[in-house]
XYZ file of C-alpha atoms in Angstrom:
267
model
C -45.065 33.203 17.463
C -42.159 31.933 15.520
C -40.661 28.747 15.879
C -37.205 28.054 16.682
C -34.852 26.578 13.960
C -34.094 23.382 14.520
C -30.931 22.477 15.906
C -27.891 20.067 13.736
C -26.383 17.150 14.926
C -23.152 19.391 15.148
C -25.370 22.966 17.039
C -26.415 20.209 19.667
C -23.000 18.892 20.099
C -21.222 19.761 24.117
C -19.535 22.739 23.597
C -15.644 21.289 23.736
C -17.251 18.147 21.263
C -17.901 21.449 19.218
C -14.182 22.747 19.350
C -12.622 19.947 19.259
C -14.655 19.566 15.592
C -13.738 22.919 14.761
C -10.366 22.678 15.916
C -9.791 19.364 13.538
C -11.268 21.342 10.694
C -9.035 24.645 11.323
C -6.312 21.232 10.759
C -7.954 19.740 7.768
C -8.100 22.877 5.979
C -5.036 23.880 6.382
C -4.413 20.477 5.144
C -5.988 21.088 1.757
C -4.028 24.056 1.386
C -5.832 27.051 3.422
C -3.108 29.273 3.752
C -4.366 32.353 5.695
C -7.436 32.893 8.256
C -10.391 33.740 5.615
C -10.222 30.768 3.675
C -10.540 28.107 7.073
C -13.131 30.723 8.154
C -15.143 29.771 4.790
C -14.009 25.937 4.718
C -15.241 25.259 7.914
C -17.971 27.332 8.325
C -16.479 29.789 11.581
C -16.016 33.668 12.107
C -13.290 35.473 10.939
C -12.436 35.884 15.469
C -13.187 32.556 16.254
C -10.787 31.228 13.537
C -7.962 33.485 14.459
C -8.479 31.905 18.515
C -8.851 28.637 17.526
C -5.640 28.704 14.681
C -3.277 30.010 17.617
C -4.367 27.362 19.736
C -2.763 25.248 17.142
C -0.268 27.460 16.568
C 0.900 27.253 19.956
C 0.448 23.506 20.679
C 2.752 22.887 17.905
C -0.008 21.844 15.588
C 0.839 24.020 13.507
C 2.879 26.573 12.367
C 2.738 30.140 10.564
C 5.418 31.050 7.465
C 6.022 33.828 6.820
C 5.358 35.035 3.165
C 4.377 31.719 3.047
C 0.403 31.219 5.617
C -0.679 28.695 7.987
C 1.427 24.926 7.389
C 1.214 21.303 9.223
C 2.701 21.555 12.293
C 5.964 19.178 13.580
C 3.635 17.874 16.231
C 1.333 16.544 13.719
C 5.289 15.656 12.526
C 5.545 13.505 15.093
C 1.891 12.080 16.123
C 2.202 10.519 11.881
C 5.951 8.491 12.651
C 4.320 7.463 15.846
C 1.514 6.049 14.555
C 2.560 4.520 11.529
C 5.893 3.138 14.079
C 2.661 1.570 15.977
C 0.969 -0.016 13.248
C 1.964 -3.786 12.704
C 1.352 -4.625 9.238
C 1.012 -8.921 10.101
C -1.962 -7.837 12.068
C -3.396 -4.759 10.032
C -3.162 -6.865 6.809
C -4.990 -10.192 7.866
C -8.387 -9.652 7.667
C -7.962 -7.926 3.977
C -5.898 -11.691 3.060
C -8.854 -13.427 4.710
C -11.156 -11.737 2.519
C -8.963 -12.480 -0.773
C -8.956 -16.092 -0.058
C -12.630 -16.723 0.443
C -13.465 -14.548 -2.296
C -11.271 -16.321 -4.246
C -10.351 -19.590 -2.780
C -6.245 -19.631 -4.199
C -3.817 -19.077 -1.707
C -2.711 -15.327 -0.968
C 0.248 -14.578 0.345
C 1.849 -10.745 2.048
C 5.661 -10.389 2.058
C 7.381 -7.443 2.097
C 11.464 -6.768 0.247
C 14.445 -6.993 2.842
C 16.741 -6.472 0.993
C 17.480 -8.377 -2.877
C 14.940 -11.293 -1.360
C 11.073 -11.408 -0.284
C 10.461 -12.208 2.853
C 7.100 -13.623 3.733
C 4.950 -12.785 6.531
C 1.520 -14.669 6.277
C -0.142 -17.566 3.605
C -3.303 -18.085 3.804
C -3.433 -22.106 2.215
C -6.139 -22.106 -0.842
C -8.529 -24.371 -1.583
C -8.039 -24.928 -4.267
C -5.107 -27.267 -5.689
C -2.447 -28.847 -4.032
C -0.880 -26.691 -1.142
C 2.725 -24.689 -2.114
C 6.194 -24.845 -0.658
C 5.636 -21.377 0.226
C 5.757 -20.125 3.837
C 5.611 -17.563 6.711
C 9.748 -17.068 6.609
C 10.358 -17.793 2.864
C 12.865 -15.715 1.211
C 13.078 -16.370 -2.569
C 14.366 -13.376 -5.203
C 13.140 -10.709 -6.032
C 12.970 -10.896 -10.142
C 11.224 -14.823 -9.313
C 8.362 -14.310 -7.827
C 5.080 -12.381 -8.962
C 4.955 -10.530 -4.879
C 8.554 -10.041 -5.529
C 7.670 -7.382 -9.223
C 5.237 -5.616 -7.472
C 7.732 -5.169 -4.643
C 10.476 -3.723 -7.099
C 7.864 -1.670 -9.083
C 9.428 1.630 -7.984
C 13.005 0.328 -9.342
C 14.926 1.641 -12.404
C 15.438 -1.165 -15.206
C 18.721 -1.346 -14.423
C 18.180 -2.617 -10.956
C 15.153 -4.620 -12.201
C 17.890 -6.402 -14.207
C 20.257 -6.388 -11.399
C 17.777 -8.226 -9.508
C 17.731 -10.831 -12.471
C 21.314 -11.396 -13.033
C 21.611 -12.304 -9.159
C 17.787 -14.112 -9.002
C 19.393 -17.114 -11.620
C 20.467 -20.160 -10.639
C 23.831 -21.349 -10.934
C 24.163 -22.891 -14.431
C 21.518 -21.131 -15.349
C 18.996 -24.195 -14.251
C 16.651 -24.449 -10.899
C 17.860 -26.472 -8.204
C 14.432 -27.960 -7.999
C 13.200 -28.367 -11.641
C 16.347 -28.455 -13.615
C 13.909 -28.647 -16.768
C 12.328 -25.509 -16.724
C 13.667 -22.758 -19.244
C 13.574 -19.358 -17.097
C 12.697 -15.936 -18.043
C 15.022 -14.483 -20.450
C 16.544 -10.499 -19.448
C 14.769 -9.180 -22.533
C 11.252 -11.086 -21.534
C 11.483 -9.755 -17.667
C 11.784 -6.020 -18.581
C 9.318 -5.627 -21.186
C 6.733 -7.498 -18.619
C 8.015 -5.133 -15.872
C 7.091 -1.751 -18.239
C 3.578 -2.691 -17.922
C 3.347 -4.515 -14.833
C 4.522 -1.083 -13.429
C 1.537 1.202 -15.921
C -0.659 -1.403 -14.752
C 0.295 -1.405 -10.507
C 0.198 -5.102 -10.831
C 2.256 -8.085 -11.414
C 1.906 -11.816 -12.477
C 3.937 -14.800 -11.950
C 4.090 -16.751 -15.028
C 5.860 -19.903 -13.956
C 8.447 -18.114 -13.578
C 9.195 -19.554 -10.159
C 8.370 -22.860 -10.638
C 6.360 -24.957 -13.191
C 2.598 -24.947 -12.670
C 2.842 -22.565 -10.132
C 1.128 -18.687 -10.833
C 0.213 -15.710 -9.690
C -1.073 -12.221 -9.306
C 0.196 -9.790 -7.377
C 0.461 -5.795 -6.014
C 1.650 -2.875 -3.951
C 0.982 -2.038 -0.623
C 2.312 1.499 -0.224
C 2.387 3.855 2.377
C 1.502 7.833 3.612
C 4.703 9.075 1.314
C 3.690 6.496 -1.696
C 6.986 4.586 -0.226
C 5.861 0.063 -1.172
C 6.309 -1.252 1.918
C 4.405 -4.350 1.219
C 3.076 -6.940 -1.440
C 0.179 -9.762 -1.938
C -0.556 -11.965 -4.197
C -2.438 -14.467 -4.838
C -0.612 -17.909 -6.544
C -1.874 -21.254 -7.653
C -1.110 -23.579 -9.489
C -2.010 -23.331 -13.183
C -5.348 -25.372 -14.136
C -6.860 -22.624 -11.101
C -4.911 -20.133 -13.016
C -5.642 -19.539 -16.262
C -4.600 -16.163 -17.880
C -8.474 -15.110 -17.697
C -8.613 -15.163 -14.398
C -5.638 -13.423 -13.942
C -6.830 -10.635 -15.746
C -9.567 -10.919 -14.370
C -8.307 -11.250 -10.066
C -6.175 -7.844 -11.204
C -8.927 -5.107 -10.566
C -9.633 -7.367 -7.272
C -6.513 -7.469 -5.306
C -5.883 -3.771 -6.401
C -8.907 -2.976 -4.648
C -7.817 -4.954 -1.734
C -4.156 -2.865 -1.985
C -5.725 0.051 -2.007
C -7.704 -0.491 0.616
C -4.964 -1.346 2.499
C -2.973 2.037 1.770
C -5.484 3.714 2.932
C -5.204 2.198 5.887
C -1.222 2.763 6.389
C -1.837 6.617 5.184
C -1.567 6.735 1.999
C -3.898 9.394 0.566
C -5.973 8.685 -2.907
């Protein structure tokens, strides 16, 4: 007597669950570029008739659409749900564990900031164990071109925008009200550095805002690849030598990449 073939987990799934998984498989196949029933069926492993029933149901419910001469495309219902999901996702709540992770790994102060006009607005701050407490605080604003986190938020801007942001970041008289003896970075220095940062996907603050404070920053992107926020790791010079800053680049880029993926960025 011939034994029955062992059932896979997918085979053993209840009928309703299996249909749901197949329907989601159709949507995923279309998202990956499948445009006709033959290709969709090949990717999800179903017969043409089953695939046709699933796809037709998804078209009726607006999860897919059929465009003449093109084939199947993602439908308007998914666009609606995508925007709703993005609006319901609080960035501060989502980013909190990532900042905690960086704080535990580095011992340095970690910030989350967003761009508001020509300034960076700090939304979260995890004070570090290394060095004295920093002046930054939640709700604090700074000119974009003066901080590492601000430069990370500027990575997609054109050079003429960098120069405008640099010009408006200069304090009256060319001297900081907090550190009157602190030399300002020149526009040529900023332009050269920003070009390097764009290529590397990160940004530095090399005491640009105040003496003895350095930081490494990287942007967070959403599903549209738009920069929506940035994270920085900051400390005083004794705790943030240039060698350590270079070592922190892959760490912070890895964390911001994971956070970007949670916001829908497809890597």
